[in-house]
Coordinates of C-alpha atoms in Angstrom, one line a residue:
X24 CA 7.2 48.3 3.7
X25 CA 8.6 52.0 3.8
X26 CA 11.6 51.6 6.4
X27 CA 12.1 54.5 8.3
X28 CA 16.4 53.8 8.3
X29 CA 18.5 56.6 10.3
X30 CA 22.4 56.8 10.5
X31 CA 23.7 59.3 13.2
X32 CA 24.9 62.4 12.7
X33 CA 29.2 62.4 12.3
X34 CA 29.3 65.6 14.5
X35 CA 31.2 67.6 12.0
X36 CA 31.5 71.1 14.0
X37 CA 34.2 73.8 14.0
X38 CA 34.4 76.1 16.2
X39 CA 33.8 80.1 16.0
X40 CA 37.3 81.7 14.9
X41 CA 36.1 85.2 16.2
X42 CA 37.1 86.7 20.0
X43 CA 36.6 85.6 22.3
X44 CA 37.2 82.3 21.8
X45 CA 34.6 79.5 22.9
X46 CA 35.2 76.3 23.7
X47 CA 32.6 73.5 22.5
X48 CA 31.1 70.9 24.5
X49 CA 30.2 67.1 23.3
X50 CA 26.6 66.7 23.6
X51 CA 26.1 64.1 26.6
X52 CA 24.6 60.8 26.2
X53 CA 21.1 61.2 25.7
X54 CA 20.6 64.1 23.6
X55 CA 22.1 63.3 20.1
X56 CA 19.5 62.4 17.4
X57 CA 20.1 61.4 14.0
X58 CA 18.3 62.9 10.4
X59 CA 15.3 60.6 10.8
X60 CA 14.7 60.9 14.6
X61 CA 16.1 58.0 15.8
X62 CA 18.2 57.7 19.0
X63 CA 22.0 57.7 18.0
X64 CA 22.9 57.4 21.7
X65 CA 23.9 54.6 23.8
X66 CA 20.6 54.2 25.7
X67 CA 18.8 51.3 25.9
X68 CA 15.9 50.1 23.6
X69 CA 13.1 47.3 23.2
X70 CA 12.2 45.5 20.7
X71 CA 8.4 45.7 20.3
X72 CA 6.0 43.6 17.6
X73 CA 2.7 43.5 16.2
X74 CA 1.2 40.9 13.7
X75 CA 0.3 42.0 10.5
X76 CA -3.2 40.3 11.0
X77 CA -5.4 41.9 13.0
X78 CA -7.0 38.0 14.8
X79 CA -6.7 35.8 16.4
X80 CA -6.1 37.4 19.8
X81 CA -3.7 40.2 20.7
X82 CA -1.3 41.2 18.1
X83 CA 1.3 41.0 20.4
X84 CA 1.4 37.3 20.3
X85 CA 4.7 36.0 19.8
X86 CA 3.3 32.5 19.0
X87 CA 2.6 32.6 15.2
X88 CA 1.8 30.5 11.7
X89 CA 3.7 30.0 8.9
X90 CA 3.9 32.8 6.6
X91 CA 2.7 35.4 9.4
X92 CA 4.3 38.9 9.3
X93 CA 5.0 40.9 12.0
X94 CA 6.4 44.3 12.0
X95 CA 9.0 44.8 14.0
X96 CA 10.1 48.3 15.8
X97 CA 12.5 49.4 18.4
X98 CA 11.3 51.7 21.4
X99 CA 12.2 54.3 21.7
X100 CA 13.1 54.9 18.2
X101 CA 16.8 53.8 17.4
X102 CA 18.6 52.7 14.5
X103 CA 19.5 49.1 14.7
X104 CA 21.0 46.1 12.8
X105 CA 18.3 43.2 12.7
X106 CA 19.2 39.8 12.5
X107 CA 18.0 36.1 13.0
X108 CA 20.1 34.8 15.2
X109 CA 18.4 31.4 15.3
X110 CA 19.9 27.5 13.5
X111 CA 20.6 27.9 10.0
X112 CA 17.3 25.9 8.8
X113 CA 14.6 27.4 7.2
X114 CA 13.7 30.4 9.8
X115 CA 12.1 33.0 7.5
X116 CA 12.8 36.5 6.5
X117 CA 13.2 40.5 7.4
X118 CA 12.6 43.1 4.9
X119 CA 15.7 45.2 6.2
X120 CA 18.3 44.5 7.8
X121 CA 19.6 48.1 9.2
X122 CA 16.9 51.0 10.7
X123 CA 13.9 51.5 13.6
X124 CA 11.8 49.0 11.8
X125 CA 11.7 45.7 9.7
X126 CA 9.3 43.1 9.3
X127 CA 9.5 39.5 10.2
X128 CA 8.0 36.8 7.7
X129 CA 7.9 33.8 9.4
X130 CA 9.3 30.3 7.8
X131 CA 7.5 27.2 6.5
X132 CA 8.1 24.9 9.3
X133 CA 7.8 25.2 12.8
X134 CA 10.5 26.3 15.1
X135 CA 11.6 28.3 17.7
X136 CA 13.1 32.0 15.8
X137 CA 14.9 34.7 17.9
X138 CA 15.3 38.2 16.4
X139 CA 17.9 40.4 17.5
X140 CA 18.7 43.8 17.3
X141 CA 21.7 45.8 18.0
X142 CA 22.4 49.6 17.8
X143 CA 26.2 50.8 17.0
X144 CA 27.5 50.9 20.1
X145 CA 26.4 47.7 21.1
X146 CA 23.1 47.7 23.2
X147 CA 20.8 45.1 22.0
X148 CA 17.3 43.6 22.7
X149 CA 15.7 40.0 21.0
X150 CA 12.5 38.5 20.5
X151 CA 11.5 34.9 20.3
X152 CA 8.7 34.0 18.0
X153 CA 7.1 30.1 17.8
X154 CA 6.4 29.5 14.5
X155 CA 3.4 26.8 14.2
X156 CA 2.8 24.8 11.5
X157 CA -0.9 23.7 10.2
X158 CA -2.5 20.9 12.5
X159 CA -5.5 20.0 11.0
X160 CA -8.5 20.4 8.7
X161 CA -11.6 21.6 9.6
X162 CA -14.6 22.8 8.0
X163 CA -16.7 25.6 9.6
X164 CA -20.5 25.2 9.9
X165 CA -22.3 23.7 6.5
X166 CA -25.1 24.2 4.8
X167 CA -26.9 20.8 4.3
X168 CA -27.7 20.1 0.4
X169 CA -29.0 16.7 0.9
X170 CA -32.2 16.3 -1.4
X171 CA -34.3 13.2 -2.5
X172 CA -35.4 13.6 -6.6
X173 CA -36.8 10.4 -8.0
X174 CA -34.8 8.4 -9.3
X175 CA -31.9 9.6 -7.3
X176 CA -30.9 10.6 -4.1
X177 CA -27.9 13.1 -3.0
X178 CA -26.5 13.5 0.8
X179 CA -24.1 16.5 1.4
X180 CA -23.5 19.6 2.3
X181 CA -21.4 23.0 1.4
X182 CA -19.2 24.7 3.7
X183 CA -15.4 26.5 4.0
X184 CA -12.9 24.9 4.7
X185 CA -10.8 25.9 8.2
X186 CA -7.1 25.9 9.2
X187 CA -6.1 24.6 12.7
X188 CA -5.0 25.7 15.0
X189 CA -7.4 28.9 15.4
X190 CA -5.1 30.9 17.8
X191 CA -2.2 31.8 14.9
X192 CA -3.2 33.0 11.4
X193 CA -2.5 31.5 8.1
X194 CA -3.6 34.1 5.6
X195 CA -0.9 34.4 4.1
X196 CA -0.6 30.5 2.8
X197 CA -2.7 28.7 0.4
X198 CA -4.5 25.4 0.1
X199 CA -4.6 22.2 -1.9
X200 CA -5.9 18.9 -2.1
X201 CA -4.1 16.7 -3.5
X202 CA -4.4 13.1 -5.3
X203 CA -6.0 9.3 -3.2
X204 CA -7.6 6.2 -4.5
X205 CA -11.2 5.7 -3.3
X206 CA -11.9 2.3 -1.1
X207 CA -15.4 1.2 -1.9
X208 CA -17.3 -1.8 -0.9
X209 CA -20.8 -3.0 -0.5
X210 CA -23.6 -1.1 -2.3
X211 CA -20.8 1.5 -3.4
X212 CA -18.7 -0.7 -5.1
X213 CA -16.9 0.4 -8.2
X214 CA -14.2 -1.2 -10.1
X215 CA -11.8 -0.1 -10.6
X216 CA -12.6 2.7 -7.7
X217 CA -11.7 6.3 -8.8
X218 CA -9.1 8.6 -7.9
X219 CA -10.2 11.6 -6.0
X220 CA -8.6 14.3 -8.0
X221 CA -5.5 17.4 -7.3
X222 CA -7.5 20.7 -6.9
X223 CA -5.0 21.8 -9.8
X224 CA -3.8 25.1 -8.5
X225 CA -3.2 26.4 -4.9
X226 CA -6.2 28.2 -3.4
X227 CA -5.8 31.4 -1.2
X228 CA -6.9 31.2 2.4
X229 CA -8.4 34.5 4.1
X230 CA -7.7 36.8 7.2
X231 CA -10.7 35.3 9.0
X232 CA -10.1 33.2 12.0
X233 CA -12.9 31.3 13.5
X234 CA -13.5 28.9 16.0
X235 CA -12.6 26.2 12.9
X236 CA -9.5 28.0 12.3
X237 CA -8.2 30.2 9.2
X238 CA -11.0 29.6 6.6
X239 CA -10.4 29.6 2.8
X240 CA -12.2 32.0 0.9
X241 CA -14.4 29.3 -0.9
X242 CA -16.6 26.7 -0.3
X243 CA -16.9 23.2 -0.7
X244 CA -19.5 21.4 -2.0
X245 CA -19.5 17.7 -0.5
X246 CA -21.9 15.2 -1.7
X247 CA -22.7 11.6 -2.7
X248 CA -25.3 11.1 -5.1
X249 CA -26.7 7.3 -5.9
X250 CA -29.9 5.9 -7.9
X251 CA -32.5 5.1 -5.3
X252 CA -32.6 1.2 -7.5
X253 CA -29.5 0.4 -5.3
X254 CA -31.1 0.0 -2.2
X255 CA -33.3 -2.4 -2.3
X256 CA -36.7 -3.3 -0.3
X257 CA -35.2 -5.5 2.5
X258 CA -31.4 -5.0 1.8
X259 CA -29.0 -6.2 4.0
X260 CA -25.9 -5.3 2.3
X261 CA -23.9 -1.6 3.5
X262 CA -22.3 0.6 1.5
X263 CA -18.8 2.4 1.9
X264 CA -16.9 5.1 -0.6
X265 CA -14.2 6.5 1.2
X266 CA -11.4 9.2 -0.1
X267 CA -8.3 9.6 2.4
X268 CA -8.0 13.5 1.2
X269 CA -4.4 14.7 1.6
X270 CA -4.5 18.4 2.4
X271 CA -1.5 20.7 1.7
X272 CA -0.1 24.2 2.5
X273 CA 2.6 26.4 1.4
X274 CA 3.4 30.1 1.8
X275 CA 1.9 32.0 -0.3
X276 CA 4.3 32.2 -3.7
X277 CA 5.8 29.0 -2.6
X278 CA 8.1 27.8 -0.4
X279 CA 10.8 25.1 1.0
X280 CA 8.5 22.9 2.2
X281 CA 6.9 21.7 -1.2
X282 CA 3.3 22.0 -0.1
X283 CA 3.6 20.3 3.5
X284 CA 0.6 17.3 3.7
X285 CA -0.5 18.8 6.9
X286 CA -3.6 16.5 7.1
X287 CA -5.3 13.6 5.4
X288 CA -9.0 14.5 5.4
X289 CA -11.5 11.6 5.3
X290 CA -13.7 12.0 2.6
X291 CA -16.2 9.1 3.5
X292 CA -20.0 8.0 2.2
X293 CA -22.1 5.4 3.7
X294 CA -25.0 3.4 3.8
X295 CA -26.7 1.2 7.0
X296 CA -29.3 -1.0 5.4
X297 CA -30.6 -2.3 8.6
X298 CA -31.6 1.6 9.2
X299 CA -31.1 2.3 5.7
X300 CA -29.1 5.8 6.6
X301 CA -27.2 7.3 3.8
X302 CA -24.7 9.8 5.4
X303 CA -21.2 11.7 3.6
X304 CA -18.9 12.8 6.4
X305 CA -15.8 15.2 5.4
X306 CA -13.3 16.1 8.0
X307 CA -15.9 17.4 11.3
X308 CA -18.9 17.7 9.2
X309 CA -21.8 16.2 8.0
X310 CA -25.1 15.3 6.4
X311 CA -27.7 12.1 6.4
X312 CA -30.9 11.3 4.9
X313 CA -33.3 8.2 5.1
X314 CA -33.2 6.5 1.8
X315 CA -37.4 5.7 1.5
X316 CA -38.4 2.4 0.7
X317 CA -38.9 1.4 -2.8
X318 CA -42.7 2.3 -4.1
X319 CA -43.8 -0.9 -4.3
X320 CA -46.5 -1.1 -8.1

């Protein structure tokens, strides 16, 4: 970010050696400016802030995700030193430290931050920022995939995944889902059951905030397919295939907090023989169909 840093002008005057002679007077408080335009008096000044993303809500709001930038500025224009002047944990970052402006990158955990600035003869002016970490997972409204084609059958459905809570902004952190072992019983009994997979790399999440929170700029496609041969005419035995999904998130390019498990998302297929209901269920979502009755020859 291009800083817009002023220093006041020394005052460096002599005075005029030709008669008669004049005698100079300070400038009062007030009046002086320096190069770059910025107050280099000892008025007052506020701190004012504006999120670098553009929703959820005003961008004003002092309550803010992990990883959210917010540029900071000092009204009227004055040339500061910026500091964080909260514990010495993790509490995030400024781009400058001396000028009218810097910007505020917010840490990897959640915590109370207070920025302060203070001009060179002393006035000064903070802001508190709460800094929120993820909450939950969440997918935003799918696209049901489920389709019956002799001799299988396939429940699901495709949709993005969303970031809670929806009133901050996590754009600027990326996603991952990490390693589980299934549970499986019933009709979806495997041994040994298998190991949901790590996504492999960290995914990027967008600037869009909906009602399901920041969404990620993909989709996921979540489905259970079976052969139609395992549910018998007159079955009594369920069916259960279950993934406890951990979900991480770190700021984008890394960070402290080594990919925080923010969530464990359930992952979860099953079958009710007595109504003979295949459904697959991932975080708030989810599809069902009615597996038909065996054609009998």
């Amino acid at each position: 970010m291009c800083l817009a840093g002023c220093t006041s002008d020394s005052g460096n005057e002599t005075a005029s050696q030709s008669a008669p002679p004049e005698t100079t007077t300070p400038p009062s408080a007030g009046t002086g400016t320096s190069n770059g335009g910025a107050t280099a008096t000892c008025e007052p000044f506020m701190i004012t802030s504006e999120t670098v993303a553009t929703t959820p809500g005003a961008r004003t709001r002092t309550r803010i995700g992990i990883g959210e930038e917010v540029d900071l500025a000092t009204d009227p224009v004055t040339t500061v030193t910026w500091t964080i002047v909260s514990d010495n944990g993790q509490k995030g970052t400024l781009s400058t430290a001396s000028g009218s402006t810097s910007q505020y990158t917010a840490c990897d955990r959640a915590k109370s931050v207070t920025i302060k600035a203070e001009s060179a003869c002393g006035r000064t002016d903070t802001q508190t920022f709460t800094v929120v970490e993820p909450s939950d997972g969440r997918f935003t409204a799918e696209t049901d995939v489920s389709a019956i084609t002799p001799p299988t059958i396939k429940v699901g459905f495709q949709a993005a995944p969303g970031i809670m809570p929806n009133d901050v902004s996590f754009y600027n952190c990326d996603l991952r889902e990490g390693v589980c072992a299934a549970i499986t019983s019933g009709v979806f009994l495997r041994t040994p059951p298998p190991n949901h997979a790590d996504t492999g790399q960290w995914l990027p999440l967008t600037s869009t905030v909906g009602p399901d929170g920041t969404e990620f700029s993909g989709h996921d496609t979540v489905t259970g397919t079976r052969l139609l041969s395992q549910f018998p005419q007159n079955g009594t035995t369920d069916g259960l295939f279950h993934w406890p999904i951990p979900w991480r998130l770190q700021v984008r390019g890394g960070g402290t907090n080594g990919g925080l498990v923010f969530d464990t998302v359930d992952h979860e297929l099953t079958y009710t023989a007595s109504t003979r209901l295949m459904k697959m269920q991932k975080a708030n979502r989810s599809a069902q169909l009615t597996v038909p009755q065996p054609t009998v020859p």
